[in-house]
Coordinates of C-alpha atoms in Angstrom, one line a residue:
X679 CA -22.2 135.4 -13.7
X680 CA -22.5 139.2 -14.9
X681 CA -25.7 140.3 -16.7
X682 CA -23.4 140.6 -20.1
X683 CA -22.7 137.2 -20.1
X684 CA -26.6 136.1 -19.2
X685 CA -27.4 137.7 -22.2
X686 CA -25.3 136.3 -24.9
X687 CA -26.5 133.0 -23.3
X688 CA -30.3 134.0 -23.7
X689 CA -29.4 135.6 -27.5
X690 CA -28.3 131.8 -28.3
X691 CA -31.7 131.3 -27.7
X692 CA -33.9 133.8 -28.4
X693 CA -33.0 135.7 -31.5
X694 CA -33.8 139.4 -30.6
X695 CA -32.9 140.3 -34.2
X696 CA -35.7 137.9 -35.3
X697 CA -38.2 140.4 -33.5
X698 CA -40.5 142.7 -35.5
X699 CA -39.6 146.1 -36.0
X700 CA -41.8 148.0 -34.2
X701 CA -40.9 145.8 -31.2
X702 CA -38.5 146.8 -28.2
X703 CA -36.8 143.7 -27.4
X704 CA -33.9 142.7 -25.4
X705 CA -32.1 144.4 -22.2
X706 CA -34.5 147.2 -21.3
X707 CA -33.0 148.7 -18.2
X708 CA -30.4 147.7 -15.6
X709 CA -26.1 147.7 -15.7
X710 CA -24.6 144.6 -17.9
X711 CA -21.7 144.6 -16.0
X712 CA -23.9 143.7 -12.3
X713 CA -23.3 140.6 -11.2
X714 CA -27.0 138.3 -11.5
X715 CA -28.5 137.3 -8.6
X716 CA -31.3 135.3 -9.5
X717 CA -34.0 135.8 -12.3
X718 CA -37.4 136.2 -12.3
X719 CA -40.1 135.0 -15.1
X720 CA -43.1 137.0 -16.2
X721 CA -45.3 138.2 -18.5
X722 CA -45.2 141.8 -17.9
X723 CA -42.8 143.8 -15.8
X724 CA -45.5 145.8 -13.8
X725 CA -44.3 147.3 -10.8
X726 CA -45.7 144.8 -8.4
X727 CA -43.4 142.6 -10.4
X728 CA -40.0 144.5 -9.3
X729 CA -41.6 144.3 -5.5
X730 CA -41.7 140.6 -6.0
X731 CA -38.1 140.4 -7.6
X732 CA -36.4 142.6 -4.3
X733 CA -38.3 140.1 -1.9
X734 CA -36.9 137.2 -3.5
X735 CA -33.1 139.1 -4.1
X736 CA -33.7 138.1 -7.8
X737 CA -32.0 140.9 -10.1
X738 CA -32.8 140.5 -13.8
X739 CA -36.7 140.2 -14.9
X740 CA -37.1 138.4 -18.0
X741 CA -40.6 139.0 -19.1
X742 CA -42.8 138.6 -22.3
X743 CA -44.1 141.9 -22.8
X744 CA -41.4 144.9 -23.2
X745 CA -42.7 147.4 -20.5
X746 CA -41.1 149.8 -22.5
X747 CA -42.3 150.2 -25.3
X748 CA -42.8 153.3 -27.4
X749 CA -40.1 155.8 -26.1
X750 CA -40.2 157.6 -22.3
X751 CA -39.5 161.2 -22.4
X752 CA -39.4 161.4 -18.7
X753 CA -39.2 159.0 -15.8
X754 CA -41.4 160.9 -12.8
X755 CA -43.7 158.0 -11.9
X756 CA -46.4 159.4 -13.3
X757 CA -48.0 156.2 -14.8
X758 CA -47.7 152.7 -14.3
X759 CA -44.3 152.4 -16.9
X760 CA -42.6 154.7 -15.3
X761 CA -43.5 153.7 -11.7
X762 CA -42.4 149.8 -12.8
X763 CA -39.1 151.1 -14.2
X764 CA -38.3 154.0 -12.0
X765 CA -38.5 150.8 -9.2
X766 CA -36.2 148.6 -11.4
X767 CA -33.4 151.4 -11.4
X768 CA -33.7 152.0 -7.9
X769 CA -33.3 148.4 -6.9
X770 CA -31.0 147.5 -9.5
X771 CA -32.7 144.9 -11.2
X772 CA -32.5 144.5 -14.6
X773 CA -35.3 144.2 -17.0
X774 CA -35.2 142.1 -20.4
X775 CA -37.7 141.2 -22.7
X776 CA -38.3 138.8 -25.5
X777 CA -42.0 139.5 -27.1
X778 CA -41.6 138.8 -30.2
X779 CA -38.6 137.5 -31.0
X780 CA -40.4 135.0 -28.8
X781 CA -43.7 135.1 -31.4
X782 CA -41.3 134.4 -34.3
X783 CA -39.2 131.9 -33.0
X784 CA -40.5 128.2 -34.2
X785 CA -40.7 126.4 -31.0
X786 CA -41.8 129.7 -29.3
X787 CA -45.3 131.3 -28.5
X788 CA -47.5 129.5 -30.9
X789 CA -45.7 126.2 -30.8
X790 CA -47.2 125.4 -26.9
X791 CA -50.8 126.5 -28.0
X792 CA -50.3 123.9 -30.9
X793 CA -49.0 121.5 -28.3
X794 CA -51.8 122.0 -26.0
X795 CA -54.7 121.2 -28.4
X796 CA -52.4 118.3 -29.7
X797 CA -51.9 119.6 -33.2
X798 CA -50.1 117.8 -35.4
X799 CA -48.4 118.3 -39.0
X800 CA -47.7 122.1 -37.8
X801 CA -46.2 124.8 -39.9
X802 CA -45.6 128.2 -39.7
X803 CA -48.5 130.3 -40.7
X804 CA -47.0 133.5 -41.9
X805 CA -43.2 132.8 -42.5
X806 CA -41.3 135.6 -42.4
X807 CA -40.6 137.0 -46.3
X808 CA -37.5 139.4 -47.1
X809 CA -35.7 137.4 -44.8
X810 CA -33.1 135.1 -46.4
X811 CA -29.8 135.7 -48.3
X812 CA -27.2 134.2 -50.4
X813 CA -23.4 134.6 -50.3
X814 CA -21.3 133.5 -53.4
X815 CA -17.6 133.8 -52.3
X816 CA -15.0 132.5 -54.6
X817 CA -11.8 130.7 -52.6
X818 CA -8.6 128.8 -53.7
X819 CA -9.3 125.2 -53.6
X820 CA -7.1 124.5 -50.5
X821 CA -8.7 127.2 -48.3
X822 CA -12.3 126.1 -48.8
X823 CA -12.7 124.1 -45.9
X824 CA -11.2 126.8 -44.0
X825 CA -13.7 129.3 -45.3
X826 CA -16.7 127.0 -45.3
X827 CA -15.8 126.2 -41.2
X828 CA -15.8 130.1 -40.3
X829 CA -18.8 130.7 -42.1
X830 CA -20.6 127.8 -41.0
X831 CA -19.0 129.2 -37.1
X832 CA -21.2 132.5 -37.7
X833 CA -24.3 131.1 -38.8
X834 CA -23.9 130.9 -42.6
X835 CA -25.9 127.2 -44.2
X836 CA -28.6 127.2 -41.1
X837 CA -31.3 125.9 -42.6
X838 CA -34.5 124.3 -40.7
X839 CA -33.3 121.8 -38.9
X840 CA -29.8 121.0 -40.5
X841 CA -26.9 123.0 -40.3
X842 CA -23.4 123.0 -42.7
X843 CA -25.5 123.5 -45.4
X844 CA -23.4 124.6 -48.5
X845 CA -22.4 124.2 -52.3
X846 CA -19.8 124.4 -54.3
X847 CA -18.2 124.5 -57.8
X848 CA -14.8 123.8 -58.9
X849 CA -13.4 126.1 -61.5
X850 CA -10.6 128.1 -62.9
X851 CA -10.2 132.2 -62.0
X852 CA -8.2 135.0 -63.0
X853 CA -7.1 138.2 -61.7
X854 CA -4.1 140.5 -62.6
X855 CA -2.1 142.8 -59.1
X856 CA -2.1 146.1 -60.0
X857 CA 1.2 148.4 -58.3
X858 CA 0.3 149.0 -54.9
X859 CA -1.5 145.4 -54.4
X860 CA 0.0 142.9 -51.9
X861 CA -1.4 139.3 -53.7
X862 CA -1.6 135.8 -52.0
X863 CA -0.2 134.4 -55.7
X864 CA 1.0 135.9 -58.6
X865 CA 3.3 139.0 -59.7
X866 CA 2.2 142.6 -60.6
X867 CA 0.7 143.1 -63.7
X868 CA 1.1 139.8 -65.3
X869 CA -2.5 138.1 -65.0
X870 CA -2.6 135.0 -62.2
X871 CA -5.0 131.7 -63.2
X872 CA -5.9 130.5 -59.7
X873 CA -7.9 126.7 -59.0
X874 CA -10.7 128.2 -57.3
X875 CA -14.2 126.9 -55.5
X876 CA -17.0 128.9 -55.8
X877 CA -19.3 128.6 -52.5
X878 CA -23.0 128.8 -52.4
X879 CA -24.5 129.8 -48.3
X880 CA -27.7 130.7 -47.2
X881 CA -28.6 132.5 -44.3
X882 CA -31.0 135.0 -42.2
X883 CA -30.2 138.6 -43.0
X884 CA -29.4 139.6 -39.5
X885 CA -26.6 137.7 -39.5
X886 CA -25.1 139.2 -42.7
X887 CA -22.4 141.4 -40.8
X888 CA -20.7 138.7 -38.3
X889 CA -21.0 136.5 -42.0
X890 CA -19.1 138.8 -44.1
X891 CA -16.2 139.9 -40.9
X892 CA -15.9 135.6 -40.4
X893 CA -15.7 135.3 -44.5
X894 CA -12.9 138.3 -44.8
X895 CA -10.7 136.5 -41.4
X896 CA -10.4 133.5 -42.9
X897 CA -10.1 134.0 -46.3
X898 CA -6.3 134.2 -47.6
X899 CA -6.7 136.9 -50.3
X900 CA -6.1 140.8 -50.3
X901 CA -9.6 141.5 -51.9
X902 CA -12.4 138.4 -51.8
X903 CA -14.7 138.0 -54.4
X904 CA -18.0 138.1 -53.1
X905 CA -21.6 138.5 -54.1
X906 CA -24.8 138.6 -51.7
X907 CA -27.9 138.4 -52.5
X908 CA -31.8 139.2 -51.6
X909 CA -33.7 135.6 -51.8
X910 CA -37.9 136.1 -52.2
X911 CA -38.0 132.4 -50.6
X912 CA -39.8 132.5 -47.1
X913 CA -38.1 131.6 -44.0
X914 CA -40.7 128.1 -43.3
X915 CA -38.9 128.1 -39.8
X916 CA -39.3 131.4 -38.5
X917 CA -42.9 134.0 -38.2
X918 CA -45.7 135.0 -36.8
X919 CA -48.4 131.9 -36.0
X920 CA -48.7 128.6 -36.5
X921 CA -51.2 125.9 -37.8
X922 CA -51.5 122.6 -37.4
X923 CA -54.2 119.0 -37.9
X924 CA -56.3 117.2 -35.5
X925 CA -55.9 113.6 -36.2
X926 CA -59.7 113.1 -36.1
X927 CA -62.0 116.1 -36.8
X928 CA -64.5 117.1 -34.5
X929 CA -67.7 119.7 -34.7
X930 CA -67.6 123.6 -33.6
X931 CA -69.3 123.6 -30.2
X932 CA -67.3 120.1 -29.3
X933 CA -63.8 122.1 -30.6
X934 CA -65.2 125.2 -28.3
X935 CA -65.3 122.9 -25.1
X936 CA -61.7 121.7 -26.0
X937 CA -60.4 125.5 -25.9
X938 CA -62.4 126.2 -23.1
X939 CA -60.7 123.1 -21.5
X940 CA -57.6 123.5 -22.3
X941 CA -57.0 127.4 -21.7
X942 CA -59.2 127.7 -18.3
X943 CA -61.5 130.4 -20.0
X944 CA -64.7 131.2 -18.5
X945 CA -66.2 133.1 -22.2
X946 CA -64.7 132.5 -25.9
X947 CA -66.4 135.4 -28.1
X948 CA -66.3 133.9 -31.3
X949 CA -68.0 134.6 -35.5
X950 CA -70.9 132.6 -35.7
X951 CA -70.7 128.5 -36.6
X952 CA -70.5 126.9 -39.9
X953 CA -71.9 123.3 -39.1
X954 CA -68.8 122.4 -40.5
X955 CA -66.0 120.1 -38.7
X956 CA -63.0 121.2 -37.1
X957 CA -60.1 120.1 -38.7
X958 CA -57.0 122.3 -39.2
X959 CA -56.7 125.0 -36.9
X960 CA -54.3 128.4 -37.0
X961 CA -53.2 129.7 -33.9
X962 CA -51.9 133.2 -33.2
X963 CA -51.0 134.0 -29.6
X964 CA -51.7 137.8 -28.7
X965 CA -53.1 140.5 -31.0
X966 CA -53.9 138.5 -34.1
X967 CA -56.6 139.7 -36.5
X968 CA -53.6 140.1 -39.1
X969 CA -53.3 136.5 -39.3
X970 CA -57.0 135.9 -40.2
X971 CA -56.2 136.0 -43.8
X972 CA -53.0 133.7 -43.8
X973 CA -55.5 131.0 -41.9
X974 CA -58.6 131.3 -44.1
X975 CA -55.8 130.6 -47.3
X976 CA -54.2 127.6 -45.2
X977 CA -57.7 126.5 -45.2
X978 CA -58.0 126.4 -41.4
X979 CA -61.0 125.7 -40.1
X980 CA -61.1 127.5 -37.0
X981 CA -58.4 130.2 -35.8
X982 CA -57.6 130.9 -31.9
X983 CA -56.6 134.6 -31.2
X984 CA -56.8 137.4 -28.9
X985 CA -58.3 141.0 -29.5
X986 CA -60.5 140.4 -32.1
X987 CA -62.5 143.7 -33.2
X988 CA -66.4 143.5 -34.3
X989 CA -65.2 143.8 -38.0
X990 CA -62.9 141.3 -37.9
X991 CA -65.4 139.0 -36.9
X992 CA -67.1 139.3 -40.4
X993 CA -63.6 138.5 -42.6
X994 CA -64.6 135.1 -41.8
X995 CA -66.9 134.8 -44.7
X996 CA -68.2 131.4 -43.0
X997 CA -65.1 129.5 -44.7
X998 CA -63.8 129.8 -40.6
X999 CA -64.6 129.7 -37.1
X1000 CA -62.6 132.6 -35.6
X1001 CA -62.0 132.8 -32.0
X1002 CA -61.2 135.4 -29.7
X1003 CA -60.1 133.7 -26.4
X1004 CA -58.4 136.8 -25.1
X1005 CA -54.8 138.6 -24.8
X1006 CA -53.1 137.2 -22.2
X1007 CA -55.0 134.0 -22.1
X1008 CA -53.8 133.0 -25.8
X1009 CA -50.2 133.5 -24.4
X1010 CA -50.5 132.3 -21.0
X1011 CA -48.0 129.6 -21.7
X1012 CA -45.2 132.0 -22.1
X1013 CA -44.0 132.4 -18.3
X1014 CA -43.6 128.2 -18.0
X1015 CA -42.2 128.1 -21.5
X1016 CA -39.6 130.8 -20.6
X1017 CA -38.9 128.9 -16.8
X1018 CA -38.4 125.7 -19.1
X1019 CA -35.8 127.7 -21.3
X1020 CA -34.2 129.1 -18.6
X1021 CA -33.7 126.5 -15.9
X1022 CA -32.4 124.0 -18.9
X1023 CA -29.7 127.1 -19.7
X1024 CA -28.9 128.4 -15.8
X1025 CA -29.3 125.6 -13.7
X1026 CA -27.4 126.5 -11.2
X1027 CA -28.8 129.6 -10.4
X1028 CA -32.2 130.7 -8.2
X1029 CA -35.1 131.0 -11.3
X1030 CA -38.4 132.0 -9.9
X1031 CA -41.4 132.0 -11.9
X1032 CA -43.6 135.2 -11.2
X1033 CA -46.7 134.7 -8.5
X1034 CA -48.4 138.4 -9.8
X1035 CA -51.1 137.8 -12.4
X1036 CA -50.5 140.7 -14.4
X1037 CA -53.6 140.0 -17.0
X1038 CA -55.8 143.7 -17.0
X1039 CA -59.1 141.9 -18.2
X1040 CA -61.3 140.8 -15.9
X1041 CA -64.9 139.4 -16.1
X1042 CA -68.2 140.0 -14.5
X1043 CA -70.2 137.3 -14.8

């Protein structure tokens, strides 16, 4: 299998348009046209990485982080990016990253943290806004099925967890060819009454331009009658964090021990307890100070994060434990979430979680 055809597998699964925009997602280096030797999982693509992928003749790195990030002006070695990707090109392995089309995705990042501490009654904690659309396309009455299959083909009527999802209503339309027009129905210049259906779809903006070609294939007219437009609903199946119940609450230093449990971390820097119980919890793998907010107005009761600064300590106005259990530790689930994914899609070829703990913090203690 070439490394072209690997990825429009893994974009049926990870939805790299889904990723934020200041993100750099997706195939970062290597030739889509190599043929894939194996793949190897990790978090980040560091250079000790690559050496692991040549001994094990694995080709294509799928990792978390992008290990390029913010644009390279030159590729000399000269610091740690470079060195990682200079190695890649020189070994021909490919590099491909998720990050946070991986965050956003709703069984992704913050799904397994909700998992691990046994959340239930989860939800999205900042749903992605400015994201939906609606097409109204107007269709003779014995070309709707037709249309509504296409569309529903390229991703039009997705919605949660059903699929197909559309409206319509039956009415009458008219249009009049002009001299030059080449009509389905009707003669030029004399006005045409057509049985039409009028077809209601919603769908995720990035999909808008495979929507519209599919639409204009099937549909039998000259010039469709179409409308699209912007939705202010939130996506509830798509964004950044997550937030979810215990079934029985429990008090701050017994809901620290849990963390500390579950996540293997020797120090949790946290705001200072409430003495109030531990409920509902928001969870925000990563960076996530941004999300302190949105989990304070879920009313969350404590919030799990990584690179917390001393100020944002204080935003929790003692309505909400906030937690700071580290970078890398809040998404160390990533690189067995990702070997999951991929030995379900590939399972005939050699997938190879990474052995290289790539996390920068350490601790003295």
């Amino acid at each position: 299998m070439k490394l072209n055809e690997v990825i429009l597998e893994l974009e049926q699964r990870f939805e790299i348009p889904q990723a934020e925009d200041f993100d750099n997602v997706g195939l970062l280096c290597g030739n889509p046209d190599r043929e894939i030797t194996g793949i190897l999982v990790c978090h980040d693509a560091l250079e000790s990485v690559v050496d692991e992928a040549v001994a094990k003749n694995h080709n294509l790195i799928v990792c978390f982080h992008p290990i390029i990030f913010s644009g390279l002006k030159s590729l000399t070695g000269k610091n740690y990016v470079e060195r990682a990707v200079l190695k890649a090109i020189e070994n021909k392995i490919a590099i491909y990253a998720v990050h946070t089309s991986f965050d956003n995705d709703y069984f992704g990042v913050n799904y397994r943290i909700c998992e691990e501490l046994g959340l239930k009654n989860q939800q999205i904690l900042m749903p992605k806004k400015d994201n939906l659309k609606q097409l109204v396309v107007y269709v003779p009455k014995d070309f709707s099925e037709k249309v509504k299959t296409a569309l529903f083909a390229a991703g039009a009527g997705n919605v949660g967890f059903y699929d197909e999802c559309s409206f319509t209503v039956s009415g009458s339309g008219t249009f009049r060819p002009l001299p030059g027009s080449d009509p389905f129905q009707g003669e030029e210049c004399i006005r045409e009454y057509a049985e039409e259906e009028m077809l209601y779809f919603i769908f995720e903006k990035y999909k808008q331009r495979n929507i519209i070609n599919a639409m204009k294939a099937a549909h039998p007219y000259e010039e469709v009658a179409y409308q699209i437009y912007s939705l202010n609903n939130e996506n509830q199946y798509s964004g950044l964090g997550r937030f979810g119940d215990f079934e029985k609450e429990m008090d701050e230093p017994e809901f620290l021990a849990l963390v500390k449990e579950k996540f293997n971390l020797k120090v949790i820097r946290h705001s200072p307890l409430n003495g109030k119980p531990v409920k509902r919890v928001g969870v925000l793998g990563g960076s996530g100070a941004g999300g302190i907010k949105a989990a304070i107005s879920k009313k969350c009761d404590a919030y799990l994060t990584g690179d917390i600064k001393y100020h944002d300590f204080f935003l929790s106005e003692s309505n909400m434990l906030i937690c700071d259990i580290g970078h890398y530790e809040s998404e160390q689930f990533v690189v067995q979430q990702l070997f999951e994914i991929l030995s379900e899609k590939f399972p005939k070829f050699a997938i190879s979680k990474t052995e290289e703990n790539t996390n920068p913090v350490n601790y003295f203690l």
